[in-house]
Amino acid sequence: MGDPGAAGLRSVLAARDWRSAGSFLRSVTDPDDRAFYLNVCASVKGVQDWADEWIAAEPGSTLPLLVKGAHGIRWAWEARGAATAERTGEQQFREFHRRLKVAEDCLDEVVERDPGDVAAWSFLVVSARGREVGREETLRRFHAATSGHPWHLHTHSQMLQWLCAKWFGSEEEMFAFARRAVADAPLGSPLGRLVAEAHLEKWLSLDRGEDDAYMTRPDVRAELRAAADRSVRHPAYRRRPGWPEDHNVFACAFALAGDHVAAKERFEAFGDLVTAIPWRYLGDPGGICERLRRVALAYA
């Protein structure tokens, strides 16, 4: 995402240099930034192979446990694959749950030792879906994370996923959660993207033809614009680590809604910093983004 800190972190983790990784991560104090860089850690292959060495070397620190836990969740989903449940093999599910247990054991130890660790609680909201811990426990994790940082983007985005109809919630709950969070958040907050994410989830759930008819409805377009006005288009919005994803999410939603002027603004805002989310849900991120960008620029 064009972030020098993220590039450096990936480099030292790939080299198994946990000392440098730890030094960098300890310098990051903002909870949203911390979640972004932990997701960078989660994306580096092979961390599970040597994380225990870091844990053994720093028994008094929760940081290596946090990194192993965050990485373990991504590692678990890699074992499960992207297919639907009925197309996922029994062995894949066994390995998925085994890896999730490893991740949760690490994160549980972090919050036991440091109950105020926002990042650990946030990643426990992610694993709540895979382990199917139930509504009460998931909400407990969500509230534990947001009590320390009320507008934590990663936690809210993951809770929105839990509330999707394809997981454990419903369309009504998903939209109510997104709208309430955006209305309550400070102006300029990246949480405005939750409304766009909810509409994209709805679009994905519909059959071909119905999906485009839905996204191009005047009320959907209006709500997307209102959310962007409170978020990425507001003067109070600030670019923090991971910022391109906010604009990519809105660009995708506006493009699918046929709001070419609004889409063009977001495409220009992130330039060539195309992110996997949300484009991967439509196909190849680079190809899909470029095709929709051309349409927006042509018709805006």
PDB file of C-alpha atoms in Angstrom:
ATOM      1  CA  MET A   1       0.000   0.000   0.000  1.00  0.00           C
ATOM      2  CA  GLY A   2       2.925   2.322  -0.587  1.00  0.00           C
ATOM      3  CA  ASP A   3       3.881   2.288   3.093  1.00  0.00           C
ATOM      4  CA  PRO A   4       7.663   2.275   3.769  1.00  0.00           C
ATOM      5  CA  GLY A   5       7.180   0.878   7.269  1.00  0.00           C
ATOM      6  CA  ALA A   6       5.167  -2.045   5.923  1.00  0.00           C
ATOM      7  CA  ALA A   7       7.771  -2.754   3.240  1.00  0.00           C
ATOM      8  CA  GLY A   8      10.549  -2.754   5.819  1.00  0.00           C
ATOM      9  CA  LEU A   9       8.571  -4.957   8.191  1.00  0.00           C
ATOM     10  CA  ARG A  10       7.875  -7.523   5.470  1.00  0.00           C
ATOM     11  CA  SER A  11      11.562  -7.557   4.599  1.00  0.00           C
ATOM     12  CA  VAL A  12      12.840  -8.246   8.124  1.00  0.00           C
ATOM     13  CA  LEU A  13      10.153 -10.859   8.769  1.00  0.00           C
ATOM     14  CA  ALA A  14      11.026 -12.660   5.541  1.00  0.00           C
ATOM     15  CA  ALA A  15      14.622 -12.692   6.784  1.00  0.00           C
ATOM     16  CA  ARG A  16      13.458 -14.083  10.183  1.00  0.00           C
ATOM     17  CA  ASP A  17      14.862 -10.990  11.880  1.00  0.00           C
ATOM     18  CA  TRP A  18      12.422 -10.849  14.759  1.00  0.00           C
ATOM     19  CA  ARG A  19      14.568  -8.394  16.699  1.00  0.00           C
ATOM     20  CA  SER A  20      14.150  -5.710  14.051  1.00  0.00           C
ATOM     21  CA  ALA A  21      10.466  -6.587  13.626  1.00  0.00           C
ATOM     22  CA  GLY A  22       9.917  -6.271  17.363  1.00  0.00           C
ATOM     23  CA  SER A  23      11.731  -2.949  17.510  1.00  0.00           C
ATOM     24  CA  PHE A  24       9.550  -1.537  14.744  1.00  0.00           C
ATOM     25  CA  LEU A  25       6.271  -2.854  16.135  1.00  0.00           C
ATOM     26  CA  ARG A  26       7.012  -1.471  19.607  1.00  0.00           C
ATOM     27  CA  SER A  27       7.381   1.984  18.048  1.00  0.00           C
ATOM     28  CA  VAL A  28       3.785   1.824  16.707  1.00  0.00           C
ATOM     29  CA  THR A  29       1.383   2.983  19.402  1.00  0.00           C
ATOM     30  CA  ASP A  30      -1.784   3.992  17.527  1.00  0.00           C
ATOM     31  CA  PRO A  31      -4.262   1.048  17.706  1.00  0.00           C
ATOM     32  CA  ASP A  32      -5.364   1.376  14.068  1.00  0.00           C
ATOM     33  CA  ASP A  33      -1.780   1.549  12.826  1.00  0.00           C
ATOM     34  CA  ARG A  34      -0.876  -1.394  15.038  1.00  0.00           C
ATOM     35  CA  ALA A  35      -3.625  -3.537  13.513  1.00  0.00           C
ATOM     36  CA  PHE A  36      -2.455  -2.596  10.014  1.00  0.00           C
ATOM     37  CA  TYR A  37       1.133  -3.660  10.702  1.00  0.00           C
ATOM     38  CA  LEU A  38       0.038  -6.875  12.414  1.00  0.00           C
ATOM     39  CA  ASN A  39      -1.887  -7.722   9.264  1.00  0.00           C
ATOM     40  CA  VAL A  40       1.359  -7.131   7.383  1.00  0.00           C
ATOM     41  CA  CYS A  41       2.983  -9.668   9.737  1.00  0.00           C
ATOM     42  CA  ALA A  42       0.135 -12.065   9.026  1.00  0.00           C
ATOM     43  CA  SER A  43       0.776 -11.872   5.295  1.00  0.00           C
ATOM     44  CA  VAL A  44       4.426 -13.002   5.429  1.00  0.00           C
ATOM     45  CA  LYS A  45       4.940 -16.671   4.644  1.00  0.00           C
ATOM     46  CA  GLY A  46       6.674 -18.912   7.146  1.00  0.00           C
ATOM     47  CA  VAL A  47       6.331 -16.900  10.358  1.00  0.00           C
ATOM     48  CA  GLN A  48       4.863 -19.936  12.125  1.00  0.00           C
ATOM     49  CA  ASP A  49       8.120 -21.822  11.441  1.00  0.00           C
ATOM     50  CA  TRP A  50      10.199 -19.589  13.689  1.00  0.00           C
ATOM     51  CA  ALA A  51       7.805 -17.585  15.899  1.00  0.00           C
ATOM     52  CA  ASP A  52       8.426 -19.889  18.861  1.00  0.00           C
ATOM     53  CA  GLU A  53      12.089 -18.894  18.808  1.00  0.00           C
ATOM     54  CA  TRP A  54      11.037 -15.272  19.339  1.00  0.00           C
ATOM     55  CA  ILE A  55       8.571 -16.267  22.080  1.00  0.00           C
ATOM     56  CA  ALA A  56      11.276 -18.249  23.914  1.00  0.00           C
ATOM     57  CA  ALA A  57      13.766 -15.390  23.622  1.00  0.00           C
ATOM     58  CA  GLU A  58      11.329 -12.851  25.093  1.00  0.00           C
ATOM     59  CA  PRO A  59       9.216 -14.723  27.657  1.00  0.00           C
ATOM     60  CA  GLY A  60       8.214 -11.496  29.379  1.00  0.00           C
ATOM     61  CA  SER A  61       6.787  -9.914  26.221  1.00  0.00           C
ATOM     62  CA  THR A  62       3.351 -10.475  24.729  1.00  0.00           C
ATOM     63  CA  LEU A  63       4.407  -9.076  21.336  1.00  0.00           C
ATOM     64  CA  PRO A  64       5.750 -12.313  19.809  1.00  0.00           C
ATOM     65  CA  LEU A  65       2.597 -14.112  20.949  1.00  0.00           C
ATOM     66  CA  LEU A  66       0.504 -11.394  19.313  1.00  0.00           C
ATOM     67  CA  VAL A  67       2.394 -11.721  16.032  1.00  0.00           C
ATOM     68  CA  LYS A  68       2.113 -15.519  16.072  1.00  0.00           C
ATOM     69  CA  GLY A  69      -1.612 -15.270  16.830  1.00  0.00           C
ATOM     70  CA  ALA A  70      -2.346 -12.752  14.090  1.00  0.00           C
ATOM     71  CA  HIS A  71      -0.318 -14.754  11.593  1.00  0.00           C
ATOM     72  CA  GLY A  72      -1.929 -18.008  12.728  1.00  0.00           C
ATOM     73  CA  ILE A  73      -5.382 -16.803  11.727  1.00  0.00           C
ATOM     74  CA  ARG A  74      -4.253 -16.052   8.159  1.00  0.00           C
ATOM     75  CA  TRP A  75      -2.346 -19.359   8.162  1.00  0.00           C
ATOM     76  CA  ALA A  76      -5.546 -21.165   9.185  1.00  0.00           C
ATOM     77  CA  TRP A  77      -7.617 -19.614   6.409  1.00  0.00           C
ATOM     78  CA  GLU A  78      -4.946 -20.616   3.905  1.00  0.00           C
ATOM     79  CA  ALA A  79      -5.501 -24.233   4.974  1.00  0.00           C
ATOM     80  CA  ARG A  80      -9.263 -23.903   4.602  1.00  0.00           C
ATOM     81  CA  GLY A  81      -9.127 -22.251   1.184  1.00  0.00           C
ATOM     82  CA  ALA A  82     -11.614 -19.849  -0.366  1.00  0.00           C
ATOM     83  CA  ALA A  83     -14.262 -22.385  -1.373  1.00  0.00           C
ATOM     84  CA  THR A  84     -17.684 -22.621   0.246  1.00  0.00           C
ATOM     85  CA  ALA A  85     -18.133 -25.031   3.161  1.00  0.00           C
ATOM     86  CA  GLU A  86     -19.752 -27.741   1.030  1.00  0.00           C
ATOM     87  CA  ARG A  87     -16.750 -27.673  -1.329  1.00  0.00           C
ATOM     88  CA  THR A  88     -14.135 -27.779   1.419  1.00  0.00           C
ATOM     89  CA  GLY A  89     -12.663 -31.166   2.334  1.00  0.00           C
ATOM     90  CA  GLU A  90     -12.719 -32.746   5.775  1.00  0.00           C
ATOM     91  CA  GLN A  91      -8.925 -32.683   6.013  1.00  0.00           C
ATOM     92  CA  GLN A  92      -8.909 -28.986   5.146  1.00  0.00           C
ATOM     93  CA  PHE A  93     -11.376 -28.282   7.940  1.00  0.00           C
ATOM     94  CA  ARG A  94      -9.334 -30.298  10.447  1.00  0.00           C
ATOM     95  CA  GLU A  95      -6.185 -28.356   9.621  1.00  0.00           C
ATOM     96  CA  PHE A  96      -8.123 -25.101   9.629  1.00  0.00           C
ATOM     97  CA  HIS A  97      -9.369 -25.685  13.156  1.00  0.00           C
ATOM     98  CA  ARG A  98      -5.996 -26.944  14.369  1.00  0.00           C
ATOM     99  CA  ARG A  99      -4.281 -23.781  13.181  1.00  0.00           C
ATOM    100  CA  LEU A 100      -7.019 -21.551  14.566  1.00  0.00           C
ATOM    101  CA  LYS A 101      -6.578 -23.215  17.956  1.00  0.00           C
ATOM    102  CA  VAL A 102      -2.857 -22.389  17.835  1.00  0.00           C
ATOM    103  CA  ALA A 103      -3.686 -18.768  17.006  1.00  0.00           C
ATOM    104  CA  GLU A 104      -6.337 -18.397  19.697  1.00  0.00           C
ATOM    105  CA  ASP A 105      -4.114 -19.961  22.355  1.00  0.00           C
ATOM    106  CA  CYS A 106      -1.552 -17.236  21.639  1.00  0.00           C
ATOM    107  CA  LEU A 107      -4.098 -14.418  21.607  1.00  0.00           C
ATOM    108  CA  ASP A 108      -5.831 -15.709  24.743  1.00  0.00           C
ATOM    109  CA  GLU A 109      -2.501 -15.594  26.560  1.00  0.00           C
ATOM    110  CA  VAL A 110      -1.954 -12.024  25.388  1.00  0.00           C
ATOM    111  CA  VAL A 111      -5.293 -10.764  26.745  1.00  0.00           C
ATOM    112  CA  GLU A 112      -4.854 -12.761  29.939  1.00  0.00           C
ATOM    113  CA  ARG A 113      -1.555 -11.013  30.560  1.00  0.00           C
ATOM    114  CA  ASP A 114      -2.656  -7.650  29.122  1.00  0.00           C
ATOM    115  CA  PRO A 115      -6.477  -7.299  29.129  1.00  0.00           C
ATOM    116  CA  GLY A 116      -6.228  -3.903  27.448  1.00  0.00           C
ATOM    117  CA  ASP A 117      -4.468  -5.105  24.295  1.00  0.00           C
ATOM    118  CA  VAL A 118      -6.823  -3.824  21.586  1.00  0.00           C
ATOM    119  CA  ALA A 119      -5.069  -5.692  18.766  1.00  0.00           C
ATOM    120  CA  ALA A 120      -5.326  -9.083  20.455  1.00  0.00           C
ATOM    121  CA  TRP A 121      -9.043  -8.656  21.083  1.00  0.00           C
ATOM    122  CA  SER A 122      -9.501  -7.449  17.512  1.00  0.00           C
ATOM    123  CA  PHE A 123      -7.898 -10.559  16.033  1.00  0.00           C
ATOM    124  CA  LEU A 124      -9.982 -12.692  18.389  1.00  0.00           C
ATOM    125  CA  VAL A 125     -13.025 -11.169  16.655  1.00  0.00           C
ATOM    126  CA  VAL A 126     -11.614 -12.529  13.381  1.00  0.00           C
ATOM    127  CA  SER A 127     -11.072 -16.025  14.769  1.00  0.00           C
ATOM    128  CA  ALA A 128     -14.557 -15.982  16.313  1.00  0.00           C
ATOM    129  CA  ARG A 129     -15.994 -16.661  12.858  1.00  0.00           C
ATOM    130  CA  GLY A 130     -13.805 -19.654  12.187  1.00  0.00           C
ATOM    131  CA  ARG A 131     -14.217 -21.204  15.623  1.00  0.00           C
ATOM    132  CA  GLU A 132     -17.954 -20.440  15.739  1.00  0.00           C
ATOM    133  CA  VAL A 133     -17.799 -19.294  19.349  1.00  0.00           C
ATOM    134  CA  GLY A 134     -21.313 -17.855  19.327  1.00  0.00           C
ATOM    135  CA  ARG A 135     -22.863 -14.404  19.454  1.00  0.00           C
ATOM    136  CA  GLU A 136     -22.328 -13.647  23.142  1.00  0.00           C
ATOM    137  CA  GLU A 137     -18.622 -14.479  23.054  1.00  0.00           C
ATOM    138  CA  THR A 138     -18.057 -12.630  19.778  1.00  0.00           C
ATOM    139  CA  LEU A 139     -19.716  -9.508  21.152  1.00  0.00           C
ATOM    140  CA  ARG A 140     -17.636  -9.818  24.319  1.00  0.00           C
ATOM    141  CA  ARG A 141     -14.491  -9.755  22.200  1.00  0.00           C
ATOM    142  CA  PHE A 142     -15.778  -6.851  20.109  1.00  0.00           C
ATOM    143  CA  HIS A 143     -16.606  -4.758  23.163  1.00  0.00           C
ATOM    144  CA  ALA A 144     -13.272  -5.589  24.799  1.00  0.00           C
ATOM    145  CA  ALA A 145     -11.465  -4.247  21.729  1.00  0.00           C
ATOM    146  CA  THR A 146     -13.587  -1.144  21.257  1.00  0.00           C
ATOM    147  CA  SER A 147     -13.644  -0.212  24.933  1.00  0.00           C
ATOM    148  CA  GLY A 148      -9.971   0.618  24.520  1.00  0.00           C
ATOM    149  CA  HIS A 149     -10.373   2.327  21.131  1.00  0.00           C
ATOM    150  CA  PRO A 150     -14.046   3.000  20.228  1.00  0.00           C
ATOM    151  CA  TRP A 151     -13.572   3.547  16.487  1.00  0.00           C
ATOM    152  CA  HIS A 152     -11.100   0.749  15.781  1.00  0.00           C
ATOM    153  CA  LEU A 153     -11.402   0.097  12.042  1.00  0.00           C
ATOM    154  CA  HIS A 154     -10.120  -3.497  11.969  1.00  0.00           C
ATOM    155  CA  THR A 155     -12.455  -4.575  14.775  1.00  0.00           C
ATOM    156  CA  HIS A 156     -15.514  -2.953  13.205  1.00  0.00           C
ATOM    157  CA  SER A 157     -14.762  -4.351   9.759  1.00  0.00           C
ATOM    158  CA  GLN A 158     -14.383  -7.856  11.186  1.00  0.00           C
ATOM    159  CA  MET A 159     -17.553  -7.549  13.270  1.00  0.00           C
ATOM    160  CA  LEU A 160     -19.390  -6.501  10.113  1.00  0.00           C
ATOM    161  CA  GLN A 161     -18.238  -9.740   8.501  1.00  0.00           C
ATOM    162  CA  TRP A 162     -19.545 -11.759  11.461  1.00  0.00           C
ATOM    163  CA  LEU A 163     -22.918 -10.027  11.091  1.00  0.00           C
ATOM    164  CA  CYS A 164     -23.207 -10.863   7.371  1.00  0.00           C
ATOM    165  CA  ALA A 165     -25.918 -13.325   6.416  1.00  0.00           C
ATOM    166  CA  LYS A 166     -23.260 -15.642   4.938  1.00  0.00           C
ATOM    167  CA  TRP A 167     -21.775 -16.032   8.425  1.00  0.00           C
ATOM    168  CA  PHE A 168     -23.904 -15.685  11.560  1.00  0.00           C
ATOM    169  CA  GLY A 169     -26.004 -12.553  11.156  1.00  0.00           C
ATOM    170  CA  SER A 170     -28.487 -11.120   8.691  1.00  0.00           C
ATOM    171  CA  GLU A 171     -28.696  -8.370   6.106  1.00  0.00           C
ATOM    172  CA  GLU A 172     -30.685  -6.239   8.543  1.00  0.00           C
ATOM    173  CA  GLU A 173     -28.120  -6.634  11.340  1.00  0.00           C
ATOM    174  CA  MET A 174     -25.238  -5.933   8.994  1.00  0.00           C
ATOM    175  CA  PHE A 175     -26.692  -2.669   7.720  1.00  0.00           C
ATOM    176  CA  ALA A 176     -27.859  -1.550  11.163  1.00  0.00           C
ATOM    177  CA  PHE A 177     -24.360  -2.102  12.564  1.00  0.00           C
ATOM    178  CA  ALA A 178     -22.662  -0.261   9.692  1.00  0.00           C
ATOM    179  CA  ARG A 179     -25.041   2.696   9.747  1.00  0.00           C
ATOM    180  CA  ARG A 180     -24.892   3.103  13.509  1.00  0.00           C
ATOM    181  CA  ALA A 181     -21.085   2.954  13.564  1.00  0.00           C
ATOM    182  CA  VAL A 182     -20.750   5.518  10.781  1.00  0.00           C
ATOM    183  CA  ALA A 183     -23.302   7.864  12.338  1.00  0.00           C
ATOM    184  CA  ASP A 184     -21.561   7.726  15.723  1.00  0.00           C
ATOM    185  CA  ALA A 185     -17.965   7.949  14.484  1.00  0.00           C
ATOM    186  CA  PRO A 186     -16.136  11.286  14.348  1.00  0.00           C
ATOM    187  CA  LEU A 187     -16.208  13.134  11.024  1.00  0.00           C
ATOM    188  CA  GLY A 188     -13.319  12.066   8.823  1.00  0.00           C
ATOM    189  CA  SER A 189     -13.201   8.567  10.315  1.00  0.00           C
ATOM    190  CA  PRO A 190     -12.353   5.716   7.927  1.00  0.00           C
ATOM    191  CA  LEU A 191     -15.306   3.850   9.451  1.00  0.00           C
ATOM    192  CA  GLY A 192     -17.436   5.440   6.755  1.00  0.00           C
ATOM    193  CA  ARG A 193     -16.308   2.606   4.493  1.00  0.00           C
ATOM    194  CA  LEU A 194     -18.443   0.175   6.534  1.00  0.00           C
ATOM    195  CA  VAL A 195     -21.517   1.372   4.638  1.00  0.00           C
ATOM    196  CA  ALA A 196     -19.761   0.692   1.341  1.00  0.00           C
ATOM    197  CA  GLU A 197     -18.656  -2.738   2.587  1.00  0.00           C
ATOM    198  CA  ALA A 198     -22.223  -3.590   3.583  1.00  0.00           C
ATOM    199  CA  HIS A 199     -23.564  -2.656   0.146  1.00  0.00           C
ATOM    200  CA  LEU A 200     -20.806  -4.672  -1.531  1.00  0.00           C
ATOM    201  CA  GLU A 201     -21.739  -7.683   0.603  1.00  0.00           C
ATOM    202  CA  LYS A 202     -25.364  -7.264  -0.452  1.00  0.00           C
ATOM    203  CA  TRP A 203     -24.278  -6.986  -4.105  1.00  0.00           C
ATOM    204  CA  LEU A 204     -22.251 -10.206  -3.813  1.00  0.00           C
ATOM    205  CA  SER A 205     -25.249 -12.079  -2.404  1.00  0.00           C
ATOM    206  CA  LEU A 206     -27.530 -11.293  -5.352  1.00  0.00           C
ATOM    207  CA  ASP A 207     -27.929 -13.098  -8.657  1.00  0.00           C
ATOM    208  CA  ARG A 208     -26.562 -11.596 -11.854  1.00  0.00           C
ATOM    209  CA  GLY A 209     -28.826  -8.799 -13.031  1.00  0.00           C
ATOM    210  CA  GLU A 210     -30.312  -8.279  -9.595  1.00  0.00           C
ATOM    211  CA  ASP A 211     -26.916  -7.213  -8.260  1.00  0.00           C
ATOM    212  CA  ASP A 212     -26.449  -4.326 -10.692  1.00  0.00           C
ATOM    213  CA  ALA A 213     -30.071  -3.257 -10.337  1.00  0.00           C
ATOM    214  CA  TYR A 214     -29.524  -3.050  -6.599  1.00  0.00           C
ATOM    215  CA  MET A 215     -26.261  -1.079  -6.661  1.00  0.00           C
ATOM    216  CA  THR A 216     -27.571   1.496  -9.147  1.00  0.00           C
ATOM    217  CA  ARG A 217     -30.646   2.326  -7.072  1.00  0.00           C
ATOM    218  CA  PRO A 218     -30.805   6.072  -6.228  1.00  0.00           C
ATOM    219  CA  ASP A 219     -31.037   5.400  -2.485  1.00  0.00           C
ATOM    220  CA  VAL A 220     -27.932   3.192  -2.551  1.00  0.00           C
ATOM    221  CA  ARG A 221     -25.965   5.808  -4.491  1.00  0.00           C
ATOM    222  CA  ALA A 222     -27.113   8.509  -2.084  1.00  0.00           C
ATOM    223  CA  GLU A 223     -26.112   6.513   0.979  1.00  0.00           C
ATOM    224  CA  LEU A 224     -22.682   5.773  -0.479  1.00  0.00           C
ATOM    225  CA  ARG A 225     -22.118   9.473  -1.151  1.00  0.00           C
ATOM    226  CA  ALA A 226     -23.280  10.434   2.336  1.00  0.00           C
ATOM    227  CA  ALA A 227     -20.906   7.878   3.898  1.00  0.00           C
ATOM    228  CA  ALA A 228     -17.981   9.135   1.798  1.00  0.00           C
ATOM    229  CA  ASP A 229     -18.838  12.735   2.755  1.00  0.00           C
ATOM    230  CA  ARG A 230     -18.476  11.791   6.425  1.00  0.00           C
ATOM    231  CA  SER A 231     -15.302   9.826   5.777  1.00  0.00           C
ATOM    232  CA  VAL A 232     -12.771   9.916   2.928  1.00  0.00           C
ATOM    233  CA  ARG A 233     -14.225  13.095   1.373  1.00  0.00           C
ATOM    234  CA  HIS A 234     -14.328  15.007   4.654  1.00  0.00           C
ATOM    235  CA  PRO A 235     -11.606  17.608   5.388  1.00  0.00           C
ATOM    236  CA  ALA A 236     -10.900  15.884   8.730  1.00  0.00           C
ATOM    237  CA  TYR A 237      -9.938  12.595   7.042  1.00  0.00           C
ATOM    238  CA  ARG A 238      -6.243  11.758   7.487  1.00  0.00           C
ATOM    239  CA  ARG A 239      -4.147   9.266   5.580  1.00  0.00           C
ATOM    240  CA  ARG A 240      -2.832   6.714   8.044  1.00  0.00           C
ATOM    241  CA  PRO A 241      -1.051   3.424   7.270  1.00  0.00           C
ATOM    242  CA  GLY A 242      -3.376   1.350   5.099  1.00  0.00           C
ATOM    243  CA  TRP A 243      -5.281   4.390   3.803  1.00  0.00           C
ATOM    244  CA  PRO A 244      -5.439   3.216   0.146  1.00  0.00           C
ATOM    245  CA  GLU A 245      -7.874   0.456   1.120  1.00  0.00           C
ATOM    246  CA  ASP A 246     -10.437   3.032   2.305  1.00  0.00           C
ATOM    247  CA  HIS A 247     -10.455   4.663  -1.124  1.00  0.00           C
ATOM    248  CA  ASN A 248     -10.393   1.345  -2.998  1.00  0.00           C
ATOM    249  CA  VAL A 249     -13.514   0.185  -1.138  1.00  0.00           C
ATOM    250  CA  PHE A 250     -15.417   3.357  -1.999  1.00  0.00           C
ATOM    251  CA  ALA A 251     -14.134   3.347  -5.594  1.00  0.00           C
ATOM    252  CA  CYS A 252     -15.416  -0.184  -6.104  1.00  0.00           C
ATOM    253  CA  ALA A 253     -18.814   0.600  -4.598  1.00  0.00           C
ATOM    254  CA  PHE A 254     -19.229   3.807  -6.603  1.00  0.00           C
ATOM    255  CA  ALA A 255     -18.109   2.094  -9.824  1.00  0.00           C
ATOM    256  CA  LEU A 256     -20.615  -0.738  -9.384  1.00  0.00           C
ATOM    257  CA  ALA A 257     -23.296   1.836  -8.560  1.00  0.00           C
ATOM    258  CA  GLY A 258     -22.613   3.621 -11.838  1.00  0.00           C
ATOM    259  CA  ASP A 259     -21.715   6.819  -9.972  1.00  0.00           C
ATOM    260  CA  HIS A 260     -18.853   7.639 -12.320  1.00  0.00           C
ATOM    261  CA  VAL A 261     -18.012  11.076 -10.943  1.00  0.00           C
ATOM    262  CA  ALA A 262     -17.679   9.811  -7.366  1.00  0.00           C
ATOM    263  CA  ALA A 263     -15.768   6.739  -8.561  1.00  0.00           C
ATOM    264  CA  LYS A 264     -13.333   8.882 -10.562  1.00  0.00           C
ATOM    265  CA  GLU A 265     -12.519  10.913  -7.442  1.00  0.00           C
ATOM    266  CA  ARG A 266     -11.630   7.793  -5.463  1.00  0.00           C
ATOM    267  CA  PHE A 267      -9.603   6.246  -8.305  1.00  0.00           C
ATOM    268  CA  GLU A 268      -7.596   9.443  -8.514  1.00  0.00           C
ATOM    269  CA  ALA A 269      -7.174   9.505  -4.727  1.00  0.00           C
ATOM    270  CA  PHE A 270      -5.328   6.173  -4.573  1.00  0.00           C
ATOM    271  CA  GLY A 271      -3.616   6.293  -7.969  1.00  0.00           C
ATOM    272  CA  ASP A 272      -1.795   3.012  -8.634  1.00  0.00           C
ATOM    273  CA  LEU A 273      -2.100   1.731  -5.039  1.00  0.00           C
ATOM    274  CA  VAL A 274      -4.635  -0.995  -5.844  1.00  0.00           C
ATOM    275  CA  THR A 275      -5.504  -3.166  -2.827  1.00  0.00           C
ATOM    276  CA  ALA A 276      -6.664  -6.775  -2.677  1.00  0.00           C
ATOM    277  CA  ILE A 277      -9.769  -5.786  -0.732  1.00  0.00           C
ATOM    278  CA  PRO A 278     -12.375  -5.368  -2.170  1.00  0.00           C
ATOM    279  CA  TRP A 279     -11.405  -6.174  -5.767  1.00  0.00           C
ATOM    280  CA  ARG A 280     -10.491  -9.812  -5.115  1.00  0.00           C
ATOM    281  CA  TYR A 281     -14.176 -10.566  -4.551  1.00  0.00           C
ATOM    282  CA  LEU A 282     -14.776  -9.665  -8.205  1.00  0.00           C
ATOM    283  CA  GLY A 283     -11.754 -11.422  -9.698  1.00  0.00           C
ATOM    284  CA  ASP A 284      -8.168 -10.382 -10.368  1.00  0.00           C
ATOM    285  CA  PRO A 285      -7.742  -7.136  -8.358  1.00  0.00           C
ATOM    286  CA  GLY A 286      -5.507  -5.333 -10.845  1.00  0.00           C
ATOM    287  CA  GLY A 287      -7.528  -6.291 -13.903  1.00  0.00           C
ATOM    288  CA  ILE A 288     -10.951  -5.577 -12.398  1.00  0.00           C
ATOM    289  CA  CYS A 289      -9.848  -2.261 -10.906  1.00  0.00           C
ATOM    290  CA  GLU A 290      -8.306  -1.071 -14.171  1.00  0.00           C
ATOM    291  CA  ARG A 291     -11.396  -2.020 -16.188  1.00  0.00           C
ATOM    292  CA  LEU A 292     -13.765  -0.172 -13.854  1.00  0.00           C
ATOM    293  CA  ARG A 293     -11.362   2.765 -13.654  1.00  0.00           C
ATOM    294  CA  ARG A 294     -11.441   3.138 -17.448  1.00  0.00           C
ATOM    295  CA  VAL A 295     -15.248   3.141 -17.418  1.00  0.00           C
ATOM    296  CA  ALA A 296     -15.361   5.775 -14.663  1.00  0.00           C
ATOM    297  CA  LEU A 297     -12.871   8.037 -16.405  1.00  0.00           C
ATOM    298  CA  ALA A 298     -14.700   7.703 -19.704  1.00  0.00           C
ATOM    299  CA  TYR A 299     -18.144   8.564 -18.354  1.00  0.00           C
ATOM    300  CA  ALA A 300     -17.394  10.939 -15.469  1.00  0.00           C
TER     301      ALA A 300
END
